[in-house]
Amino acid sequence: YFYYQNRAVLQGISGALEKVVSTEERPFLGYFHLWSPHEPYIPQDEFRSLFQGNVKTPVKPRHPLADSPIREQELRQFGRLYDQYVADVDSEFGTFIGKLERSGLLDNTHVVLLSDHGQLFERGIHGHASRLLYDQGIHTPLIISSPGQTQRLDVYGPTGNIDLLPTLATIMNVQPPAYL
């Protein structure tokens, strides 16, 4: 495992974007992959008190094909740390987006937020590498914010990562290649 501070990474990305915007006049694409919220789940101190106490989640029976000896109590502890870390990452990302908005960068920028996989903390499974497919592992977010967008549009159809490139091409008013 390795650990880094999301705040430092997002500040670095923000600085890099400011440099590109001040020196480039043509459109550009920036792709930034954050490791969080992968393990180790290390939320900053101000998030460690979240989700404590009377948070009730249903206990689901251990799946017979679960290949881990992990106990329910440990799963709940990992799940709580994960939720705290997600709240931490969400806060840092919100700070990052706020900075882009104040700088005017969002006036002509599309922001795409997605995830590579979900995480499981139930049925005797911890993580995402499992023989079992549950919603928490396969349903992941795809959020696209466009310049001038004034209302949200929710799409509930099944999609996959294969749909991402043609979707982005369409948003940018570029005809996607036929092979896509």
Coordinates of N, CA and C in Angstrom, one line a residue:
Y1 N 0.8 -1.2 0.0 CA 0.0 0.0 0.0 C 0.9 1.2 0.0
F2 N 0.3 2.3 -0.6 CA 1.0 3.6 -0.5 C -0.1 4.6 -0.1
Y3 N 0.3 5.7 0.4 CA -0.7 6.7 0.9 C -0.2 8.1 0.4
Y4 N -1.1 8.9 0.0 CA -0.8 10.2 -0.4 C -2.0 11.1 0.1
Q5 N -1.8 12.4 0.2 CA -2.8 13.3 0.7 C -3.6 13.8 -0.5
N6 N -4.9 13.6 -0.6 CA -5.7 14.1 -1.7 C -5.6 15.6 -1.9
R7 N -5.5 16.3 -0.8 CA -5.4 17.8 -0.8 C -4.2 18.2 -1.6
A8 N -3.0 17.5 -1.4 CA -1.8 17.9 -2.1 C -1.9 17.5 -3.5
V9 N -2.5 16.4 -3.9 CA -2.6 16.0 -5.3 C -3.5 17.0 -6.0
L10 N -4.7 17.3 -5.4 CA -5.6 18.2 -6.1 C -5.0 19.6 -6.2
Q11 N -4.3 20.0 -5.2 CA -3.6 21.3 -5.4 C -2.6 21.3 -6.5
G12 N -1.9 20.2 -6.6 CA -0.9 20.1 -7.8 C -1.6 20.1 -9.1
I13 N -2.8 19.4 -9.2 CA -3.5 19.4 -10.4 C -4.0 20.8 -10.7
S14 N -4.5 21.5 -9.7 CA -5.0 22.9 -9.9 C -3.8 23.8 -10.4
G15 N -2.7 23.7 -9.8 CA -1.5 24.5 -10.3 C -1.1 24.1 -11.7
A16 N -1.2 22.9 -12.1 CA -0.9 22.5 -13.5 C -1.9 23.0 -14.4
L17 N -3.2 23.0 -14.1 CA -4.2 23.6 -14.9 C -4.0 25.1 -15.1
E18 N -3.7 25.8 -14.0 CA -3.4 27.2 -14.1 C -2.3 27.5 -15.1
K19 N -1.2 26.7 -15.1 CA -0.1 26.9 -16.0 C -0.5 26.7 -17.5
V20 N -1.3 25.6 -17.7 CA -1.7 25.3 -19.1 C -2.6 26.4 -19.6
V21 N -3.6 26.8 -18.8 CA -4.5 27.9 -19.2 C -3.8 29.2 -19.5
S22 N -2.8 29.5 -18.7 CA -2.1 30.8 -18.9 C -1.1 30.8 -20.1
T23 N -0.7 29.6 -20.6 CA 0.2 29.5 -21.7 C -0.4 28.9 -23.0
E24 N -1.5 28.3 -22.9 CA -2.1 27.6 -24.1 C -3.4 28.4 -24.5
E25 N -3.6 28.5 -25.8 CA -4.9 29.1 -26.2 C -5.8 28.1 -26.9
R26 N -5.3 26.9 -27.2 CA -6.1 26.0 -27.9 C -6.8 25.1 -26.8
P27 N -7.8 24.3 -27.2 CA -8.4 23.4 -26.3 C -7.4 22.3 -25.9
F28 N -7.6 21.8 -24.7 CA -6.8 20.7 -24.2 C -7.6 19.7 -23.4
L29 N -7.1 18.6 -23.2 CA -7.7 17.5 -22.4 C -6.8 17.2 -21.2
G30 N -7.3 17.2 -20.0 CA -6.6 16.8 -18.9 C -7.2 15.5 -18.3
Y31 N -6.4 14.5 -18.1 CA -6.9 13.3 -17.4 C -6.2 13.1 -16.1
F32 N -6.9 13.0 -15.0 CA -6.3 12.9 -13.7 C -6.9 11.7 -13.0
H33 N -6.1 10.7 -12.7 CA -6.6 9.5 -12.0 C -6.2 9.6 -10.5
L34 N -7.2 9.6 -9.7 CA -6.9 9.6 -8.2 C -7.0 8.1 -7.7
W35 N -6.1 7.7 -6.9 CA -6.1 6.4 -6.3 C -7.2 6.3 -5.3
S36 N -7.5 7.3 -4.6 CA -8.5 7.3 -3.5 C -9.9 7.0 -4.1
P37 N -10.7 6.4 -3.4 CA -10.6 5.9 -2.0 C -10.2 4.4 -1.9
H38 N -9.1 4.0 -2.5 CA -8.6 2.7 -2.3 C -8.0 2.6 -1.0
E39 N -7.7 1.3 -0.6 CA -7.0 1.1 0.7 C -5.6 1.6 0.6
P40 N -5.0 2.1 1.6 CA -5.5 2.1 3.0 C -6.5 3.2 3.1
Y41 N -7.6 3.0 3.9 CA -8.6 4.0 4.1 C -8.0 4.9 5.3
I42 N -7.6 6.1 4.9 CA -7.0 7.0 5.9 C -7.6 8.4 5.8
P43 N -8.9 8.5 6.4 CA -9.5 9.8 6.3 C -8.8 10.8 7.2
Q44 N -8.8 12.1 6.8 CA -8.2 13.1 7.7 C -9.0 13.1 9.0
D45 N -8.4 13.7 10.1 CA -9.0 13.6 11.4 C -10.4 14.2 11.5
E46 N -10.7 15.2 10.7 CA -12.0 15.8 10.8 C -13.2 15.0 10.2
F47 N -12.8 13.9 9.6 CA -13.8 13.0 9.0 C -14.0 11.7 9.8
R48 N -13.1 11.5 10.8 CA -13.1 10.2 11.6 C -14.3 10.1 12.5
S49 N -15.0 11.1 12.8 CA -16.1 11.0 13.7 C -17.4 10.7 12.9
L50 N -17.4 10.8 11.6 CA -18.6 10.5 10.8 C -19.0 9.0 10.9
F51 N -20.3 8.8 10.8 CA -20.8 7.4 10.7 C -20.5 6.6 11.9
Q52 N -20.4 7.2 13.1 CA -20.2 6.5 14.3 C -21.6 6.3 15.0
G53 N -21.6 5.5 16.0 CA -22.8 5.4 16.8 C -23.9 4.5 16.2
N54 N -25.1 5.1 16.1 CA -26.3 4.4 15.8 C -26.6 4.2 14.3
V55 N -25.6 4.1 13.5 CA -25.8 3.8 12.1 C -26.1 2.4 11.9
K56 N -27.3 2.1 11.4 CA -27.8 0.7 11.3 C -27.8 0.3 9.8
T57 N -27.0 -0.7 9.5 CA -27.0 -1.4 8.2 C -27.4 -2.8 8.4
P58 N -28.1 -3.3 7.4 CA -28.6 -4.7 7.5 C -27.4 -5.7 7.5
V59 N -27.5 -6.7 8.3 CA -26.5 -7.8 8.2 C -27.0 -8.8 7.1
K60 N -26.2 -9.0 6.1 CA -26.5 -9.9 5.0 C -25.7 -11.2 5.3
P61 N -26.4 -12.3 5.0 CA -25.7 -13.6 5.3 C -24.5 -13.8 4.4
R62 N -23.5 -14.5 5.0 CA -22.2 -14.7 4.3 C -22.5 -15.6 3.1
H63 N -22.0 -15.2 2.0 CA -22.2 -16.0 0.8 C -21.3 -17.3 0.8
P64 N -21.8 -18.4 0.4 CA -21.0 -19.6 0.5 C -19.8 -19.6 -0.4
L65 N -19.7 -18.8 -1.4 CA -18.5 -18.7 -2.2 C -17.5 -17.6 -1.8
A66 N -17.9 -16.9 -0.7 CA -17.0 -15.8 -0.2 C -15.7 -16.5 0.2
D67 N -14.6 -16.0 -0.3 CA -13.3 -16.7 -0.1 C -12.4 -16.1 1.0
S68 N -13.0 -15.3 1.8 CA -12.2 -14.6 2.9 C -12.7 -15.0 4.2
P69 N -11.8 -15.1 5.2 CA -12.2 -15.5 6.5 C -12.7 -14.2 7.4
I70 N -12.8 -13.1 6.7 CA -13.1 -11.9 7.4 C -14.5 -12.0 8.2
R71 N -14.6 -11.4 9.3 CA -15.8 -11.5 10.2 C -16.7 -10.2 9.9
E72 N -17.9 -10.3 10.2 CA -18.9 -9.2 10.0 C -18.4 -7.9 10.7
Q73 N -17.9 -8.0 12.0 CA -17.5 -6.9 12.7 C -16.4 -6.1 12.0
E74 N -15.4 -6.9 11.4 CA -14.3 -6.3 10.6 C -14.8 -5.6 9.4
L75 N -15.8 -6.3 8.7 CA -16.4 -5.7 7.5 C -17.0 -4.4 7.8
R76 N -17.8 -4.3 8.9 CA -18.4 -3.0 9.3 C -17.4 -2.0 9.6
Q77 N -16.3 -2.4 10.3 CA -15.2 -1.4 10.6 C -14.6 -0.9 9.3
F78 N -14.3 -1.8 8.4 CA -13.7 -1.3 7.1 C -14.7 -0.4 6.3
G79 N -16.0 -0.8 6.3 CA -17.0 -0.1 5.7 C -17.1 1.4 6.2
R80 N -17.0 1.5 7.5 CA -17.1 2.8 8.2 C -15.9 3.7 7.8
L81 N -14.7 3.1 7.8 CA -13.5 3.8 7.4 C -13.6 4.2 6.0
Y82 N -14.1 3.3 5.1 CA -14.2 3.6 3.7 C -15.2 4.8 3.5
D83 N -16.3 4.8 4.2 CA -17.3 5.9 4.1 C -16.7 7.2 4.6
Q84 N -15.9 7.2 5.7 CA -15.2 8.4 6.1 C -14.2 8.9 5.1
Y85 N -13.5 8.0 4.5 CA -12.5 8.3 3.5 C -13.2 8.9 2.2
V86 N -14.4 8.3 1.8 CA -15.1 8.8 0.7 C -15.6 10.3 1.0
A87 N -16.0 10.5 2.2 CA -16.5 11.9 2.6 C -15.3 12.8 2.5
D88 N -14.1 12.4 2.9 CA -12.9 13.2 2.9 C -12.5 13.5 1.4
V89 N -12.5 12.5 0.5 CA -12.2 12.7 -0.9 C -13.2 13.6 -1.5
D90 N -14.5 13.4 -1.2 CA -15.6 14.3 -1.7 C -15.4 15.8 -1.3
S91 N -15.0 16.0 -0.1 CA -14.7 17.4 0.4 C -13.6 18.0 -0.4
E92 N -12.5 17.2 -0.5 CA -11.3 17.8 -1.2 C -11.7 18.1 -2.7
F93 N -12.4 17.2 -3.3 CA -12.8 17.4 -4.7 C -13.7 18.6 -4.8
G94 N -14.6 18.8 -3.9 CA -15.5 20.0 -3.8 C -14.6 21.3 -3.7
T95 N -13.6 21.3 -2.9 CA -12.7 22.4 -2.8 C -12.0 22.7 -4.1
F96 N -11.6 21.6 -4.8 CA -10.9 21.7 -6.1 C -11.8 22.3 -7.1
I97 N -13.1 21.8 -7.2 CA -14.0 22.4 -8.2 C -14.4 23.8 -7.9
G98 N -14.5 24.1 -6.6 CA -14.7 25.5 -6.2 C -13.6 26.5 -6.7
K99 N -12.4 26.0 -6.6 CA -11.3 26.8 -7.0 C -11.3 27.0 -8.5
L100 N -11.6 25.9 -9.3 CA -11.8 26.0 -10.7 C -12.9 27.0 -11.1
E101 N -14.0 26.9 -10.3 CA -15.1 27.8 -10.6 C -14.7 29.3 -10.4
R102 N -14.1 29.6 -9.3 CA -13.7 31.0 -8.9 C -12.7 31.5 -10.0
S103 N -11.8 30.6 -10.5 CA -10.8 31.1 -11.5 C -11.4 31.3 -12.9
G104 N -12.7 30.9 -13.1 CA -13.3 31.0 -14.4 C -13.1 29.8 -15.3
L105 N -12.3 28.9 -14.9 CA -12.0 27.7 -15.7 C -13.2 26.9 -16.1
L106 N -14.2 26.8 -15.2 CA -15.3 26.0 -15.5 C -16.3 26.7 -16.5
D107 N -16.0 27.9 -16.9 CA -16.8 28.6 -17.8 C -16.8 27.9 -19.2
N108 N -15.7 27.2 -19.5 CA -15.5 26.5 -20.8 C -14.9 25.1 -20.6
T109 N -15.2 24.5 -19.5 CA -14.6 23.2 -19.2 C -15.6 22.2 -18.9
H110 N -15.5 21.0 -19.4 CA -16.3 19.8 -19.1 C -15.6 19.1 -18.0
V111 N -16.3 18.7 -16.9 CA -15.7 17.9 -15.9 C -16.4 16.5 -15.9
V112 N -15.6 15.5 -15.9 CA -16.1 14.1 -16.0 C -15.5 13.4 -14.7
L113 N -16.4 12.9 -13.9 CA -16.0 12.1 -12.7 C -16.5 10.7 -12.9
L114 N -15.6 9.7 -12.8 CA -16.0 8.3 -12.9 C -15.2 7.5 -11.9
S115 N -15.6 6.3 -11.8 CA -14.9 5.3 -10.9 C -14.6 4.0 -11.7
D116 N -13.5 3.4 -11.3 CA -13.2 2.1 -12.0 C -13.9 0.9 -11.4
H117 N -14.3 1.0 -10.2 CA -15.0 -0.1 -9.6 C -15.6 0.4 -8.2
G118 N -16.5 -0.4 -7.7 CA -17.0 -0.2 -6.4 C -16.3 -1.0 -5.3
Q119 N -16.9 -1.1 -4.1 CA -16.2 -1.8 -3.0 C -17.3 -2.5 -2.2
L120 N -16.9 -3.7 -1.8 CA -17.9 -4.6 -1.1 C -17.4 -4.7 0.4
F121 N -18.4 -4.7 1.3 CA -18.2 -4.8 2.7 C -19.4 -5.7 3.3
E122 N -19.7 -6.8 2.7 CA -20.8 -7.6 3.1 C -20.6 -9.0 2.6
R123 N -21.5 -9.9 3.2 CA -21.6 -11.3 2.7 C -20.2 -12.0 2.8
G124 N -19.3 -11.5 3.7 CA -18.0 -12.1 3.8 C -17.0 -11.7 2.8
I125 N -17.3 -10.6 2.1 CA -16.4 -10.1 1.0 C -16.0 -8.7 1.4
H126 N -14.7 -8.5 1.3 CA -14.1 -7.1 1.5 C -13.2 -6.8 0.2
G127 N -13.6 -5.8 -0.4 CA -12.8 -5.3 -1.6 C -13.6 -5.4 -2.9
H128 N -12.9 -5.5 -4.0 CA -13.6 -5.5 -5.3 C -13.1 -6.7 -6.1
A129 N -12.2 -7.4 -5.7 CA -11.7 -8.5 -6.5 C -12.4 -9.8 -5.9
S130 N -13.5 -10.1 -6.5 CA -14.3 -11.2 -6.0 C -14.9 -12.0 -7.1
R131 N -15.2 -13.2 -6.9 CA -15.9 -14.0 -7.9 C -17.4 -13.7 -8.0
L132 N -17.9 -12.9 -7.0 CA -19.3 -12.6 -6.9 C -19.5 -11.1 -7.4
L133 N -20.6 -10.9 -8.1 CA -21.0 -9.6 -8.6 C -22.2 -9.1 -7.9
Y134 N -22.0 -8.1 -7.1 CA -23.0 -7.4 -6.4 C -23.0 -5.9 -6.8
D135 N -24.2 -5.3 -6.6 CA -24.3 -3.9 -7.1 C -23.2 -3.0 -6.6
Q136 N -22.7 -3.1 -5.4 CA -21.7 -2.3 -4.8 C -20.4 -2.4 -5.6
G137 N -20.2 -3.5 -6.2 CA -18.9 -3.7 -6.9 C -19.0 -3.3 -8.4
I138 N -20.2 -3.3 -9.0 CA -20.3 -3.1 -10.4 C -21.0 -1.8 -10.8
H139 N -21.8 -1.2 -9.9 CA -22.5 0.1 -10.2 C -21.6 1.2 -9.7
T140 N -21.1 2.0 -10.7 CA -20.2 3.0 -10.3 C -20.7 4.4 -10.9
P141 N -20.2 5.5 -10.4 CA -20.7 6.8 -10.9 C -20.1 7.2 -12.2
L142 N -20.8 7.9 -13.0 CA -20.4 8.7 -14.1 C -21.1 10.0 -14.1
I143 N -20.4 11.0 -13.7 CA -21.0 12.4 -13.6 C -20.3 13.3 -14.6
I144 N -21.1 14.0 -15.4 CA -20.5 14.9 -16.4 C -21.2 16.2 -16.2
S145 N -20.3 17.2 -16.0 CA -20.8 18.6 -15.8 C -20.3 19.4 -17.0
S146 N -21.2 20.1 -17.7 CA -20.9 20.9 -18.9 C -20.9 22.4 -18.6
P147 N -20.2 23.2 -19.4 CA -20.3 24.6 -19.2 C -21.7 25.1 -19.5
G148 N -22.2 26.0 -18.6 CA -23.5 26.6 -18.8 C -24.6 25.6 -18.4
Q149 N -24.3 24.5 -17.9 CA -25.4 23.5 -17.5 C -26.1 24.1 -16.3
T150 N -27.4 24.1 -16.4 CA -28.2 24.7 -15.3 C -29.1 23.7 -14.6
Q151 N -29.3 22.6 -15.1 CA -30.0 21.5 -14.4 C -29.4 20.2 -14.6
R152 N -29.7 19.3 -13.7 CA -29.2 17.9 -13.8 C -30.0 17.1 -14.7
L153 N -29.4 16.1 -15.3 CA -30.1 15.1 -16.1 C -29.6 13.8 -15.7
D154 N -30.5 12.9 -15.2 CA -30.2 11.6 -14.7 C -30.5 10.6 -15.8
V155 N -29.5 9.7 -16.1 CA -29.7 8.7 -17.1 C -29.6 7.4 -16.3
Y156 N -30.6 6.5 -16.5 CA -30.7 5.3 -15.8 C -30.6 4.1 -16.6
G157 N -30.0 4.2 -17.8 CA -29.8 3.0 -18.7 C -28.5 2.4 -18.4
P158 N -28.4 1.1 -18.7 CA -27.1 0.4 -18.4 C -26.1 0.9 -19.4
T159 N -24.9 1.2 -18.9 CA -23.8 1.6 -19.8 C -22.5 0.9 -19.3
G160 N -21.5 1.1 -20.0 CA -20.2 0.6 -19.6 C -19.1 1.5 -20.0
N161 N -17.9 1.3 -19.6 CA -16.8 2.2 -19.9 C -16.5 2.3 -21.4
I162 N -17.0 1.3 -22.1 CA -16.8 1.4 -23.6 C -17.6 2.6 -24.2
D163 N -18.6 3.0 -23.4 CA -19.5 4.1 -23.9 C -18.8 5.5 -23.6
L164 N -17.8 5.5 -22.9 CA -17.2 6.8 -22.4 C -16.6 7.6 -23.6
L165 N -15.8 7.1 -24.4 CA -15.1 7.8 -25.5 C -16.1 8.4 -26.5
P166 N -17.1 7.6 -27.0 CA -18.1 8.2 -27.9 C -18.9 9.2 -27.2
T167 N -19.2 9.1 -25.9 CA -20.0 10.1 -25.2 C -19.2 11.4 -25.1
L168 N -17.9 11.3 -24.8 CA -17.1 12.5 -24.7 C -17.0 13.2 -26.1
A169 N -16.8 12.4 -27.2 CA -16.7 12.9 -28.5 C -18.0 13.7 -28.9
T170 N -19.1 13.1 -28.6 CA -20.4 13.8 -28.8 C -20.5 15.1 -28.1
I171 N -20.2 15.1 -26.8 CA -20.2 16.3 -26.0 C -19.4 17.4 -26.6
M172 N -18.2 17.0 -27.2 CA -17.3 18.0 -27.8 C -17.6 18.3 -29.2
N173 N -18.8 17.9 -29.7 CA -19.2 18.1 -31.1 C -18.2 17.6 -32.1
V174 N -17.7 16.4 -31.8 CA -16.8 15.7 -32.7 C -17.4 14.4 -33.1
Q175 N -17.4 14.1 -34.4 CA -18.0 12.8 -34.8 C -17.2 11.7 -34.3
P176 N -17.7 10.8 -33.5 CA -16.9 9.6 -33.1 C -16.5 8.7 -34.3
P177 N -15.4 8.2 -34.3 CA -15.0 7.2 -35.4 C -16.0 6.1 -35.4
A178 N -16.2 5.5 -36.6 CA -17.2 4.5 -36.8 C -16.9 3.2 -35.9
Y179 N -15.6 3.0 -35.7 CA -15.3 1.8 -34.9 C -15.7 1.9 -33.4
L180 N -16.1 3.1 -33.0 CA -16.6 3.3 -31.6 C -18.0 3.0 -31.5

